Amino acid sequence: MATAGKKLQTHLVAPTLITTLLSAFPEEEVSVQALLRAGVLFGVTERGIRVALGRLSAEKKIQNTSRGNYMSARRTGTVHRAIVDWRPAEIRIVPWDRSWLCMLGAAVSRGERTQLNRHEQALRFRGFRELLPSFWVRPANLRAGLGVRDELCQLGLHPHAHLMVASEFEKGLDTKARKLWKPEHLEKKYASNVKMLETSMQNLNKLTAEDGLVETLTCGRAVIRDIVLDPLLPQELVDVELRRSMIEHMKTYDDIGHKLWRSFLFS
């Protein structure tokens, strides 16, 4: 498998495999038999697939549309939308005017571990990082501006946290803020993903049909995850052309993977 130095997980648990495949074809019914065949590719047993189908249906994450056929449920949550609609990620940002979105955390005690984790995960999901204790920031280049609070609340932001815009930080604090995301690590990840996708596309015709299916799904999932979780920093902080190259390569790769998986699932 072409990983270009990136270790990929080729064994997926049944719920992840099912939701990944159904989300890839949101307008179409996928048969249980097709999902069982997909399970074989990833080492998932028939029982594992059937149990997961029952649980996912009960949780309304998928829907049983007809006997033996399933579709992805129409969910509107922020995370689900971001995962399914990753292609136009960059339309969510605008040129940076050097100001900062700042979130002053509520008084969440360390003892309230679950609430604290959800609060911090929500902020990280939209690219915020902790600059000072309970004070999280990100460049104010999100198109939603202060409206991003609505998304953050859906994700678990503490209701008493306060969102604001700071036009300027003192020099030392500004320098510290710009380093929070370790831009060099992001750029290394972008380049690594581009190389992995290029290598995989070059090698797909050398693989068996089954290995090609596993390759496209595992590589694709890994890169899409990086796109969804990317903080979308402005060009002043990171090489946006390299990020854009990663996204464009993933679009091409996704088209290839869709074609292979469509043939497998619906033939």
Short mmCIF file of C-alpha atoms in Angstrom, two decimals, residues 6-266:
data_model
loop_
_atom_site.label_atom_id
_atom_site.label_comp_id
_atom_site.label_asym_id
_atom_site.label_seq_id
_atom_site.Cartn_x
_atom_site.Cartn_y
_atom_site.Cartn_z
CA LYS A 6 2.23 7.68 6.64
CA LYS A 7 0.91 4.63 8.48
CA LEU A 8 -2.70 3.95 7.57
CA GLN A 9 -5.26 1.83 9.35
CA THR A 10 -6.57 -0.82 6.96
CA HIS A 11 -8.81 -2.55 9.49
CA LEU A 12 -11.99 -0.58 10.12
CA VAL A 13 -14.63 -1.30 12.72
CA ALA A 14 -18.02 -2.11 11.24
CA PRO A 15 -19.82 1.17 12.11
CA THR A 16 -17.03 3.25 10.57
CA LEU A 17 -16.97 1.19 7.39
CA ILE A 18 -20.75 1.35 6.98
CA THR A 19 -21.11 5.09 7.61
CA THR A 20 -18.13 5.85 5.37
CA LEU A 21 -19.58 3.94 2.43
CA LEU A 22 -23.15 5.17 2.85
CA SER A 23 -21.97 8.78 3.21
CA ALA A 24 -19.98 8.42 -0.01
CA PHE A 25 -23.21 7.62 -1.89
CA PRO A 26 -25.79 9.65 0.08
CA GLU A 27 -28.55 9.50 -2.53
CA GLU A 28 -28.38 5.76 -3.18
CA GLU A 29 -29.42 2.57 -1.44
CA VAL A 30 -26.66 0.10 -0.63
CA SER A 31 -27.57 -3.54 -0.11
CA VAL A 32 -26.63 -5.56 2.95
CA GLN A 33 -24.91 -8.03 0.66
CA ALA A 34 -22.68 -5.29 -0.76
CA LEU A 35 -21.80 -4.15 2.76
CA LEU A 36 -21.00 -7.72 3.76
CA ARG A 37 -18.65 -8.02 0.78
CA ALA A 38 -17.00 -4.75 1.78
CA GLY A 39 -16.63 -6.09 5.31
CA VAL A 40 -14.60 -9.03 4.03
CA LEU A 41 -12.07 -6.60 2.52
CA PHE A 42 -11.48 -4.99 5.91
CA GLY A 43 -11.64 -8.05 8.13
CA VAL A 44 -15.14 -7.35 9.47
CA THR A 45 -17.33 -10.38 10.11
CA GLU A 46 -20.88 -10.82 8.84
CA ARG A 47 -22.15 -10.66 12.40
CA GLY A 48 -20.21 -7.45 12.97
CA ILE A 49 -21.83 -5.82 9.94
CA ARG A 50 -25.35 -6.92 10.87
CA VAL A 51 -25.03 -5.84 14.51
CA ALA A 52 -23.64 -2.46 13.43
CA LEU A 53 -26.50 -1.96 10.96
CA GLY A 54 -29.00 -2.51 13.74
CA ARG A 55 -27.28 -0.12 16.12
CA LEU A 56 -26.72 2.60 13.53
CA SER A 57 -30.38 2.37 12.49
CA ALA A 58 -31.52 2.65 16.11
CA GLU A 59 -29.28 5.71 16.53
CA LYS A 60 -30.79 7.18 13.32
CA LYS A 61 -27.37 7.52 11.72
CA ILE A 62 -28.52 5.37 8.79
CA GLN A 63 -31.95 4.41 7.51
CA ASN A 64 -33.34 1.07 6.39
CA THR A 65 -35.09 2.24 3.22
CA SER A 66 -36.34 -1.12 2.03
CA ARG A 67 -35.79 -4.76 2.84
CA GLY A 68 -32.05 -5.39 2.81
CA ASN A 69 -31.11 -1.86 1.70
CA TYR A 70 -29.69 1.10 3.60
CA MET A 71 -28.94 4.78 3.05
CA SER A 72 -27.12 7.43 5.02
CA ALA A 73 -29.51 9.36 7.27
CA ARG A 74 -29.91 13.06 6.51
CA ARG A 75 -28.05 14.59 9.43
CA THR A 76 -27.40 18.30 9.85
CA GLY A 77 -24.79 18.36 12.61
CA THR A 78 -21.71 20.53 12.12
CA VAL A 79 -19.24 17.63 12.19
CA HIS A 80 -21.28 15.50 9.80
CA ARG A 81 -21.64 18.40 7.34
CA ALA A 82 -17.90 19.08 7.46
CA ILE A 83 -17.02 15.44 6.77
CA VAL A 84 -19.51 14.98 3.94
CA ASP A 85 -18.95 18.41 2.38
CA TRP A 86 -15.15 18.67 2.63
CA ARG A 87 -14.51 19.66 -1.00
CA PRO A 88 -15.30 23.41 -0.73
CA ALA A 89 -13.51 23.79 2.62
CA GLU A 90 -11.78 27.01 1.61
CA ILE A 91 -14.99 28.88 0.84
CA ARG A 92 -15.33 29.21 4.62
CA ILE A 93 -12.42 31.66 4.78
CA VAL A 94 -11.74 35.25 3.70
CA PRO A 95 -8.53 37.34 3.52
CA TRP A 96 -7.05 38.00 6.94
CA ASP A 97 -7.01 41.56 8.27
CA ARG A 98 -4.59 40.62 11.10
CA SER A 99 -7.36 40.57 13.71
CA TRP A 100 -8.08 37.59 15.96
CA LEU A 101 -11.17 35.70 17.00
CA CYS A 102 -10.87 35.19 20.75
CA MET A 103 -12.84 32.91 23.04
CA LEU A 104 -12.72 33.63 26.74
CA GLY A 105 -13.54 30.37 28.44
CA ALA A 106 -16.23 29.95 31.06
CA ALA A 107 -15.40 28.75 34.54
CA VAL A 108 -15.30 25.04 33.74
CA SER A 109 -13.49 23.24 36.52
CA ARG A 110 -11.02 20.47 35.79
CA GLY A 111 -13.38 18.22 37.73
CA GLU A 112 -16.02 18.66 35.03
CA ARG A 113 -13.87 16.63 32.68
CA THR A 114 -16.58 15.68 30.15
CA GLN A 115 -17.83 19.26 29.78
CA LEU A 116 -14.28 20.59 29.57
CA ASN A 117 -13.30 18.06 26.90
CA ARG A 118 -16.32 18.89 24.75
CA HIS A 119 -15.64 22.62 25.16
CA GLU A 120 -12.00 22.32 24.11
CA GLN A 121 -12.70 19.85 21.29
CA ALA A 122 -15.27 22.26 19.84
CA LEU A 123 -12.71 25.06 19.79
CA ARG A 124 -10.01 22.87 18.26
CA PHE A 125 -12.39 21.66 15.56
CA ARG A 126 -12.73 25.22 14.30
CA GLY A 127 -9.03 25.95 14.54
CA PHE A 128 -8.79 27.72 17.90
CA ARG A 129 -5.75 27.17 20.11
CA GLU A 130 -5.16 28.14 23.73
CA LEU A 131 -2.96 31.24 23.89
CA LEU A 132 -3.38 31.92 27.61
CA PRO A 133 -5.20 29.92 30.29
CA SER A 134 -8.88 29.71 29.21
CA PHE A 135 -8.19 32.20 26.39
CA TRP A 136 -8.39 30.60 22.93
CA VAL A 137 -7.64 32.35 19.65
CA ARG A 138 -7.51 31.90 15.89
CA PRO A 139 -7.01 34.28 12.96
CA ALA A 140 -10.27 36.10 12.20
CA ASN A 141 -10.38 34.83 8.62
CA LEU A 142 -13.54 32.73 8.94
CA ARG A 143 -16.32 33.95 6.69
CA ALA A 144 -18.81 33.34 9.50
CA GLY A 145 -16.99 35.76 11.80
CA LEU A 146 -18.63 35.92 15.21
CA GLY A 147 -21.37 33.70 13.78
CA VAL A 148 -19.04 30.73 14.25
CA ARG A 149 -20.30 30.68 17.83
CA ASP A 150 -23.47 28.90 16.67
CA GLU A 151 -21.39 26.04 15.25
CA LEU A 152 -19.23 25.92 18.35
CA CYS A 153 -22.30 25.66 20.58
CA GLN A 154 -23.55 22.70 18.52
CA LEU A 155 -20.17 21.07 19.05
CA GLY A 156 -20.20 21.47 22.82
CA LEU A 157 -18.95 24.97 23.60
CA HIS A 158 -19.75 26.00 27.15
CA PRO A 159 -22.77 28.35 26.97
CA HIS A 160 -21.09 30.93 29.20
CA ALA A 161 -17.95 31.27 27.06
CA HIS A 162 -17.50 34.67 25.38
CA LEU A 163 -16.47 35.21 21.74
CA MET A 164 -14.90 38.49 20.65
CA VAL A 165 -12.62 40.03 18.02
CA ALA A 166 -9.26 41.57 18.94
CA SER A 167 -7.84 43.95 16.35
CA GLU A 168 -4.29 43.68 17.69
CA PHE A 169 -2.14 41.87 20.26
CA GLU A 170 0.99 43.28 21.86
CA LYS A 171 4.09 42.21 19.93
CA GLY A 172 5.18 39.36 22.19
CA LEU A 173 1.68 37.91 22.38
CA ASP A 174 1.18 38.25 18.63
CA THR A 175 4.42 36.36 17.99
CA LYS A 176 3.35 33.62 20.39
CA ALA A 177 -0.09 33.37 18.79
CA ARG A 178 1.33 32.92 15.29
CA LYS A 179 3.31 29.88 16.43
CA LEU A 180 0.42 28.05 18.12
CA TRP A 181 -0.42 25.92 15.07
CA LYS A 182 3.18 24.93 14.26
CA PRO A 183 2.80 25.96 10.59
CA GLU A 184 5.85 23.95 9.56
CA HIS A 185 4.12 20.78 10.77
CA LEU A 186 0.98 21.63 8.81
CA GLU A 187 3.00 22.22 5.65
CA LYS A 188 4.84 18.93 6.14
CA LYS A 189 1.46 17.19 6.44
CA TYR A 190 0.16 18.87 3.27
CA ALA A 191 3.24 17.79 1.31
CA SER A 192 3.11 14.26 2.73
CA ASN A 193 -0.55 13.88 1.76
CA VAL A 194 0.10 15.14 -1.77
CA LYS A 195 2.94 12.66 -2.17
CA MET A 196 0.85 9.81 -0.75
CA LEU A 197 -2.04 10.50 -3.12
CA GLU A 198 0.24 10.85 -6.14
CA THR A 199 2.02 7.59 -5.30
CA SER A 200 -1.25 5.77 -4.74
CA MET A 201 -2.72 6.99 -8.04
CA GLN A 202 0.40 5.86 -9.88
CA ASN A 203 0.27 2.41 -8.30
CA LEU A 204 -3.45 1.63 -8.38
CA ASN A 205 -3.29 -0.17 -11.71
CA LYS A 206 -0.66 -2.51 -10.24
CA LEU A 207 -2.97 -3.65 -7.43
CA THR A 208 -5.67 -6.28 -7.42
CA ALA A 209 -9.24 -4.96 -7.53
CA GLU A 210 -9.68 -5.76 -3.83
CA ASP A 211 -6.43 -4.07 -2.79
CA GLY A 212 -7.35 -1.04 -4.89
CA LEU A 213 -10.63 -0.69 -3.01
CA VAL A 214 -8.89 -0.90 0.36
CA GLU A 215 -6.20 1.52 -0.78
CA THR A 216 -8.56 4.22 -2.01
CA LEU A 217 -10.78 4.09 1.05
CA THR A 218 -7.99 4.11 3.63
CA CYS A 219 -5.88 6.76 1.91
CA GLY A 220 -8.93 8.87 1.15
CA ARG A 221 -10.26 8.72 4.71
CA ALA A 222 -6.88 9.77 6.12
CA VAL A 223 -6.55 12.82 3.88
CA ILE A 224 -10.19 13.88 4.22
CA ARG A 225 -9.75 13.76 7.99
CA ASP A 226 -6.78 16.13 7.69
CA ILE A 227 -8.82 18.47 5.46
CA VAL A 228 -11.79 18.49 7.84
CA LEU A 229 -9.58 19.17 10.88
CA ASP A 230 -7.37 21.74 9.17
CA PRO A 231 -7.44 25.13 10.95
CA LEU A 232 -7.61 26.95 7.58
CA LEU A 233 -4.93 29.46 8.46
CA PRO A 234 -4.36 32.50 6.22
CA GLN A 235 -1.46 32.83 3.79
CA GLU A 236 0.41 35.00 6.28
CA LEU A 237 0.82 31.97 8.55
CA VAL A 238 0.98 28.93 6.27
CA ASP A 239 1.58 27.93 2.64
CA VAL A 240 -2.01 28.03 1.38
CA GLU A 241 -1.01 26.91 -2.12
CA LEU A 242 0.33 23.67 -0.66
CA ARG A 243 -2.90 23.19 1.28
CA ARG A 244 -4.89 23.89 -1.87
CA SER A 245 -2.78 21.35 -3.75
CA MET A 246 -3.64 18.72 -1.13
CA ILE A 247 -7.35 19.44 -1.49
CA GLU A 248 -7.23 19.38 -5.30
CA HIS A 249 -5.28 16.11 -5.32
CA MET A 250 -7.86 14.66 -2.93
CA LYS A 251 -10.71 15.69 -5.24
CA THR A 252 -9.08 13.82 -8.12
CA TYR A 253 -8.37 10.83 -5.91
CA ASP A 254 -11.92 10.85 -4.56
CA ASP A 255 -13.31 10.69 -8.09
CA ILE A 256 -11.17 7.62 -8.77
CA GLY A 257 -12.21 5.98 -5.52
CA HIS A 258 -15.89 6.68 -6.15
CA LYS A 259 -15.70 5.01 -9.53
CA LEU A 260 -14.07 1.88 -8.08
CA TRP A 261 -16.45 1.64 -5.14
CA ARG A 262 -19.53 2.32 -7.26
CA SER A 263 -18.64 -0.62 -9.45
CA PHE A 264 -18.10 -2.81 -6.38
CA LEU A 265 -21.21 -1.83 -4.42
CA PHE A 266 -23.77 -1.60 -7.21
#
